[in-house]
XYZ file of N, CA and C in Angstrom:
516
model
N 31.083 39.976 18.952
C 29.469 39.501 18.731
C 29.593 37.979 19.632
N 28.658 37.589 20.565
C 28.802 36.503 21.199
C 27.903 35.658 20.159
N 28.430 34.432 19.379
C 27.783 33.444 18.446
C 27.735 31.963 19.553
N 26.181 31.981 20.184
C 26.003 30.756 21.082
C 25.518 29.729 20.435
N 24.845 28.522 21.201
C 24.072 26.968 20.248
C 23.238 27.810 19.374
N 23.521 26.733 18.374
C 22.221 27.262 17.396
C 21.466 25.858 16.845
N 19.870 26.218 17.267
C 19.187 24.839 16.992
C 19.314 24.085 15.674
N 18.998 25.098 14.603
C 19.183 24.749 13.526
C 20.622 24.440 12.947
N 21.455 24.827 12.875
C 22.485 24.362 12.745
C 23.138 22.600 13.737
N 22.584 22.601 14.701
C 22.666 21.557 15.359
C 21.710 20.327 14.611
N 20.720 20.772 14.191
C 19.766 19.799 12.907
C 20.478 19.463 12.020
N 21.258 20.254 11.526
C 21.882 20.077 10.157
C 22.869 19.419 10.118
N 23.885 19.816 11.254
C 25.114 19.010 11.568
C 24.900 17.406 12.081
N 23.963 17.473 12.688
C 23.625 15.930 13.298
C 22.860 15.227 12.470
N 22.294 15.408 11.547
C 21.289 14.690 10.597
C 22.339 13.656 9.505
N 21.735 12.479 9.779
C 23.016 11.483 9.051
C 22.041 10.331 8.212
N 22.131 9.426 7.437
C 21.308 8.881 6.918
C 20.967 7.675 7.793
N 19.661 7.723 7.709
C 19.367 6.234 8.801
C 18.554 4.892 8.002
N 18.868 4.109 7.945
C 18.264 2.658 7.526
C 18.029 1.958 7.999
N 17.635 1.817 9.430
C 16.946 0.516 10.410
C 16.203 1.733 11.274
N 14.955 1.518 11.529
C 13.969 1.798 12.376
C 12.965 1.348 13.376
N 12.845 1.590 14.256
C 12.145 1.041 14.727
C 10.735 1.245 14.710
N 9.615 0.568 15.225
C 8.470 0.115 14.439
C 7.308 1.306 14.710
N 7.782 1.955 15.849
C 6.798 3.040 16.453
C 6.050 3.868 15.079
N 4.870 4.236 14.959
C 4.301 4.946 14.225
C 5.095 6.751 14.374
N 4.669 7.174 13.545
C 4.746 9.102 13.244
C 3.879 9.529 13.248
N 3.813 10.170 14.554
C 2.423 11.008 14.566
C 2.310 11.735 13.598
N 0.812 11.994 13.493
C 0.564 12.905 11.807
C 0.793 14.450 12.068
N 0.871 15.221 13.239
C 1.418 16.179 13.498
C 2.779 16.368 12.856
N 3.626 15.350 13.219
C 5.441 15.275 12.936
C 5.035 15.491 11.275
N 4.578 14.680 10.702
C 4.505 14.407 9.266
C 4.011 15.629 8.565
N 2.804 16.069 9.096
C 2.421 17.458 8.668
C 3.521 18.617 8.677
N 4.073 18.564 9.850
C 4.874 19.478 9.650
C 6.596 19.612 8.908
N 6.632 18.029 9.127
C 7.713 17.776 7.920
C 7.702 18.266 6.289
N 6.265 17.651 6.413
C 5.654 17.908 4.716
C 5.588 19.195 4.644
N 5.293 19.959 5.703
C 5.090 21.677 5.375
C 6.876 22.392 5.181
N 7.519 21.848 6.122
C 9.130 22.233 5.336
C 9.099 21.967 4.196
N 9.005 20.733 3.460
C 9.222 20.410 1.955
C 8.792 21.630 1.403
N 7.629 21.653 1.922
C 6.520 22.728 0.624
C 6.923 24.157 0.634
N 7.631 24.524 1.724
C 8.419 25.692 1.983
C 9.555 26.130 1.153
N 10.153 24.925 0.541
C 11.662 25.169 0.108
C 11.393 26.200 -1.199
N 12.594 26.500 -1.652
C 12.638 27.557 -2.374
C 12.201 26.585 -3.976
N 11.918 27.432 -4.740
C 11.929 26.679 -6.469
C 11.786 27.854 -7.296
N 12.616 27.376 -8.503
C 12.773 28.458 -9.566
C 11.317 29.043 -9.870
N 11.426 30.208 -10.312
C 9.916 31.182 -10.737
C 8.931 30.722 -9.786
N 9.256 30.144 -8.201
C 8.452 29.917 -7.288
C 7.484 29.166 -8.048
N 7.839 28.223 -8.837
C 6.779 27.245 -9.626
C 6.041 26.064 -8.710
N 7.183 25.431 -7.564
C 6.702 24.747 -6.968
C 6.289 23.596 -7.483
N 7.321 22.585 -8.377
C 6.518 21.685 -9.343
C 6.052 20.198 -8.502
N 6.154 20.193 -7.277
C 6.408 19.108 -6.671
C 5.179 18.567 -6.343
N 5.114 17.091 -6.124
C 3.653 16.411 -5.256
C 4.893 15.674 -4.535
N 3.970 15.081 -3.208
C 4.270 14.536 -2.310
C 3.448 13.313 -1.702
N 3.895 12.096 -1.988
C 3.141 11.073 -1.452
C 3.639 10.805 -0.261
N 2.497 10.077 0.802
C 2.794 9.602 2.156
C 2.676 8.308 2.096
N 3.499 7.000 2.030
C 3.040 5.600 2.640
C 3.291 5.212 3.307
N 2.603 4.653 3.987
C 2.334 3.906 5.859
C 2.168 2.068 5.603
N 1.365 2.110 4.691
C 0.876 0.645 4.548
C 2.082 -0.400 3.918
N 2.104 -1.436 4.974
C 3.115 -2.216 5.084
C 3.051 -3.008 3.330
N 2.117 -3.055 2.897
C 2.112 -3.956 1.820
C 3.021 -2.899 0.779
N 2.352 -1.826 0.820
C 3.149 -0.725 -0.472
C 4.473 -0.680 -0.241
N 4.825 -0.518 1.424
C 6.088 -0.078 1.243
C 7.277 -1.480 0.849
N 6.785 -2.353 0.996
C 7.094 -3.755 0.548
C 7.126 -3.643 -0.934
N 6.108 -3.119 -1.745
C 6.455 -3.227 -3.131
C 7.227 -2.086 -3.346
N 7.196 -1.278 -2.763
C 8.185 0.048 -3.084
C 9.827 -0.579 -2.863
N 10.079 -0.799 -1.776
C 11.353 -1.732 -1.370
C 11.369 -2.916 -2.279
N 11.037 -3.472 -3.197
C 11.055 -4.660 -3.704
C 11.676 -3.797 -5.444
N 11.028 -2.851 -5.724
C 11.247 -2.067 -6.790
C 12.583 -1.208 -6.667
N 12.794 -0.710 -5.474
C 14.172 0.214 -5.554
C 15.608 -0.689 -5.194
N 16.421 -0.823 -6.096
C 17.370 -1.434 -6.328
C 18.801 -0.980 -4.808
N 18.512 0.440 -4.528
C 19.109 0.453 -3.035
C 18.071 0.478 -1.853
N 17.226 0.521 -2.087
C 15.943 0.808 -0.841
C 15.371 -0.437 -0.587
N 16.138 -1.576 -0.577
C 15.459 -2.542 0.098
C 15.167 -2.601 1.550
N 15.510 -1.657 2.289
C 14.999 -1.171 3.870
C 14.076 -0.448 4.008
N 13.432 0.230 2.757
C 12.066 0.829 2.813
C 10.826 -0.108 3.642
N 11.318 -1.387 3.292
C 9.907 -2.070 3.730
C 10.005 -2.115 5.144
N 11.068 -2.055 6.098
C 11.142 -2.085 7.337
C 10.862 -0.650 7.938
N 10.694 0.297 7.275
C 10.390 1.769 7.661
C 8.838 1.763 8.120
N 8.305 2.507 9.156
C 6.910 2.616 9.564
C 6.287 3.631 8.176
N 7.009 4.933 7.584
C 6.335 5.628 6.550
C 7.629 5.813 5.545
N 7.264 6.415 4.255
C 8.122 6.316 3.268
C 7.434 7.587 2.247
N 8.283 8.503 2.326
C 7.898 9.876 1.356
C 8.028 9.744 -0.148
N 7.526 9.905 -1.152
C 7.671 10.032 -2.215
C 7.495 11.213 -2.970
N 8.624 11.788 -3.549
C 8.782 13.591 -4.215
C 8.697 13.244 -5.553
N 7.565 13.698 -6.105
C 7.522 13.736 -7.459
C 7.620 15.154 -8.158
N 8.217 15.722 -8.988
C 8.557 16.898 -9.915
C 7.690 16.791 -10.965
N 6.984 17.824 -11.848
C 6.474 17.859 -12.706
C 7.508 18.090 -13.497
N 7.179 17.041 -14.950
C 8.224 17.188 -16.172
C 8.493 18.151 -16.976
N 7.582 18.762 -16.979
C 7.618 20.213 -18.249
C 8.251 21.287 -16.903
N 8.567 21.298 -15.775
C 9.144 22.450 -14.836
C 10.571 22.504 -15.461
N 11.416 23.361 -15.730
C 12.564 23.327 -16.611
C 13.803 22.975 -15.262
N 13.477 23.403 -13.878
C 14.301 23.104 -13.020
C 13.651 21.974 -11.497
N 12.660 21.255 -12.429
C 12.362 20.464 -11.186
C 13.047 19.548 -10.282
N 14.109 19.098 -11.032
C 15.325 18.366 -10.085
C 15.637 19.098 -9.102
N 16.054 20.296 -9.190
C 16.601 21.137 -8.214
C 15.917 21.517 -7.436
N 14.715 21.817 -7.594
C 13.532 22.621 -6.789
C 12.954 21.177 -6.240
N 12.638 19.873 -6.188
C 12.465 19.154 -5.800
C 13.378 18.130 -4.844
N 14.800 18.504 -5.193
C 15.636 18.482 -4.411
C 16.174 19.123 -3.075
N 15.902 20.540 -2.959
C 15.563 21.587 -2.578
C 14.165 20.951 -1.661
N 13.103 20.524 -1.921
C 12.110 20.332 -0.751
C 12.491 18.729 -0.249
N 13.178 17.805 -0.933
C 13.773 16.426 -0.378
C 14.365 16.867 1.141
N 15.237 17.763 0.941
C 16.603 17.917 1.914
C 15.458 18.948 3.223
N 14.424 19.897 2.807
C 14.176 19.874 3.775
C 12.973 18.802 4.484
N 12.530 18.216 3.494
C 11.569 17.516 4.566
C 12.373 16.500 5.373
N 13.586 15.664 4.994
C 14.265 14.993 5.886
C 14.948 16.199 7.195
N 15.170 17.195 6.614
C 15.435 18.126 8.065
C 14.325 18.313 8.899
N 13.233 18.679 8.683
C 12.083 19.070 9.067
C 11.725 17.613 10.165
N 11.867 16.294 9.170
C 11.741 14.838 10.161
C 12.727 14.643 11.328
N 13.731 15.216 11.134
C 15.395 15.249 11.959
C 14.953 15.900 12.994
N 14.329 17.333 12.655
C 14.209 18.415 14.266
C 13.480 17.727 15.120
N 12.414 16.649 14.481
C 11.573 15.886 15.598
C 12.335 14.462 16.020
N 13.391 13.855 15.805
C 14.459 12.922 16.185
C 13.814 11.873 15.185
N 13.394 12.112 13.770
C 12.916 11.052 13.228
C 13.852 10.759 11.889
N 14.648 9.882 11.748
C 15.432 9.697 10.872
C 15.128 9.187 9.775
N 16.265 9.540 8.446
C 15.331 9.202 7.377
C 16.686 8.899 6.215
N 16.132 8.586 4.954
C 17.558 8.030 3.897
C 16.874 8.564 3.071
N 17.682 9.306 1.872
C 17.319 9.592 0.503
C 17.837 8.235 -0.300
N 16.170 8.169 -0.780
C 16.687 7.240 -2.021
C 16.251 7.679 -3.027
N 17.339 7.677 -4.178
C 17.614 8.068 -5.631
C 15.873 7.392 -5.996
N 15.366 8.568 -7.109
C 14.396 8.217 -7.651
C 14.679 8.708 -9.157
N 15.540 9.977 -9.604
C 15.552 10.731 -10.816
C 16.520 9.564 -11.424
N 16.452 9.247 -12.335
C 17.114 8.492 -13.405
C 17.485 7.040 -12.973
N 16.369 6.541 -12.168
C 16.265 5.235 -11.601
C 15.349 4.549 -12.711
N 15.885 3.160 -12.837
C 14.865 2.190 -13.761
C 13.820 2.125 -13.155
N 13.621 2.169 -12.012
C 12.474 2.200 -10.877
C 11.442 2.894 -11.178
N 11.526 4.364 -11.201
C 10.971 5.503 -11.269
C 9.741 5.467 -11.493
N 9.634 4.794 -12.986
C 8.207 4.775 -13.368
C 7.206 3.840 -12.523
N 8.040 2.872 -12.552
C 7.031 1.525 -11.966
C 6.492 1.823 -10.462
N 7.381 2.561 -9.938
C 6.999 3.681 -8.441
C 5.993 4.945 -8.888
N 6.070 5.437 -9.853
C 5.127 6.451 -9.962
C 3.463 5.652 -10.196
N 3.542 4.847 -11.196
C 2.095 4.212 -11.514
C 2.160 3.173 -10.262
N 2.718 2.347 -9.396
C 2.254 1.756 -8.464
C 1.306 3.138 -7.387
N 1.825 4.647 -7.275
C 0.838 5.199 -6.419
C -0.051 6.151 -7.383
N -0.015 5.690 -8.560
C -1.140 6.373 -8.920
C -0.729 7.347 -9.770
N 0.163 8.148 -9.660
C 0.840 9.644 -10.080
C 0.498 9.811 -11.344
N 0.012 10.642 -11.794
C -0.036 11.294 -13.294
C 1.197 11.132 -14.177
N 1.191 10.644 -15.337
C 2.226 10.908 -16.194
C 3.028 12.190 -16.131
N 2.519 13.293 -15.824
C 3.549 14.404 -16.126
C 4.390 14.954 -14.965
N 4.296 13.997 -14.107
C 5.063 13.818 -12.855
C 6.386 12.305 -12.968
N 7.550 12.866 -12.421
C 8.286 11.971 -12.484
C 9.237 11.958 -10.847
N 9.125 10.518 -10.392
C 10.119 10.289 -9.321
C 11.415 11.084 -9.212
N 11.359 11.812 -8.555
C 12.835 12.477 -7.699
C 13.578 11.855 -6.811
N 12.827 11.607 -5.691
C 13.068 10.854 -4.320
C 12.353 10.093 -3.640
N 12.885 8.969 -3.138
C 11.971 8.121 -1.876
C 12.735 8.395 -0.432
N 12.035 8.956 0.540
C 12.401 9.522 1.778
C 11.740 8.068 2.911
N 12.593 6.903 2.925
C 11.889 6.241 4.585
C 12.422 6.936 5.375
N 11.417 6.738 6.314
C 11.891 7.472 7.144
C 10.888 6.651 9.016
N 11.732 6.601 10.109
C 11.227 6.200 11.024
C 12.061 6.261 12.475
N 12.059 6.335 13.450
C 12.834 6.547 14.793
C 13.837 5.431 14.542
N 15.025 5.878 14.740
C 16.093 4.958 14.210
C 16.341 4.027 15.541
N 16.572 2.936 14.988
C 17.088 1.704 16.067
C 18.624 2.188 16.510
N 19.340 2.779 15.197
C 20.593 3.068 16.029
C 21.140 4.413 15.305
N 21.968 4.889 15.633
C 22.361 6.136 14.521
C 23.790 5.823 14.279
N 24.456 6.155 13.300
C 25.868 5.896 13.348
C 26.397 6.526 12.217
N 27.365 7.714 12.773
C 28.022 8.696 12.279
C 28.972 8.345 11.308
N 28.301 9.026 10.353
C 29.221 8.537 9.104
C 30.923 9.661 8.646
N 31.692 9.214 8.425
C 33.218 10.157 8.468
C 32.588 11.192 7.151
N 32.920 12.276 7.962
C 33.149 13.279 6.314
C 34.565 13.769 6.092
N 34.613 14.183 4.956
C 35.687 15.052 4.592
C 36.356 16.296 5.127
N 37.197 16.529 5.490
C 37.588 17.702 6.353
C 37.107 18.962 5.558
N 36.709 20.074 6.050
C 36.024 21.279 5.272
C 37.306 21.660 4.614
N 38.266 21.965 5.254
C 39.753 22.657 4.288
C 39.699 21.920 3.190
N 39.663 20.548 2.799
C 39.874 19.953 1.691
C 38.982 20.119 0.862
N 37.830 20.884 1.055
C 36.406 21.057 -0.159
C 36.505 22.275 -0.246
N 36.847 23.233 0.523
C 36.787 24.549 0.284
C 37.549 25.635 -0.586
N 37.163 26.346 -1.533
C 38.425 27.413 -1.828
C 38.162 28.605 -2.160
N 39.010 29.394 -2.052
C 38.457 30.966 -2.097
C 38.618 31.437 -3.493
N 37.752 32.335 -3.918
C 37.959 32.841 -5.342
C 37.982 32.189 -6.308
N 39.442 31.454 -6.491
C 39.602 30.373 -7.910
C 40.361 29.368 -7.456
N 39.839 28.182 -7.783
C 40.460 26.665 -7.536
C 41.987 27.101 -8.194
N 42.513 26.613 -7.330
C 44.131 26.183 -7.286
C 44.538 24.679 -7.647
N 43.879 23.697 -7.647
C 43.929 22.390 -7.655
C 44.481 21.783 -6.336
N 44.450 20.360 -6.390
C 44.889 19.607 -5.003
C 46.249 19.213 -5.181
C-alpha cells in the first residue's frame, strides 16, 4: 500500500501557536469555514453545548487582552474567537476543547495562525463572559486570537517514542 502526502496531516503537523499577527483582516468566508469546523466537532451525546463569539473591534480586543493574564497579545490580533460551554452540560469542557481544536485547525488550513488561550478555571472567565454579554448559564472555555502570522517559530516537541507505550505502561 502506498501512503502519499496527506493535506490533513500536514495541517495538523505544522500547526503551532502564533502570538504575533499581521494587521490584515481575515476574510469572512475563512471565519465562517473555521466556525463550521468548530461546530462540527464531536460532543458527548451530540449535545453541542457550545457558543462561539467572534470579536474584531480593537477596543474589545484590547479589553479582553487586559483581562487575560497570559493573553496580552490578543490586543494585536485582527480577530479573537471566544468559546463558551453550557455549564450544566456534563462534558462541556471536553466538547468545547474538541471544538476549539477544530477551530484552530480550520483557521490554519487557510494559513491563519492562532493561539489557544485558557479560559476554563481562569479568574477572568466571568469578566470576559460579561464583557461579551453571554448569559450566565455559559462559561468561558477558551479564547483563540488569530491572524496571519508575522513569523512562524516551530516549538520543539518531545520524541514520539518517549511518550507512547503499548498495552501497559512500564515506567521511564
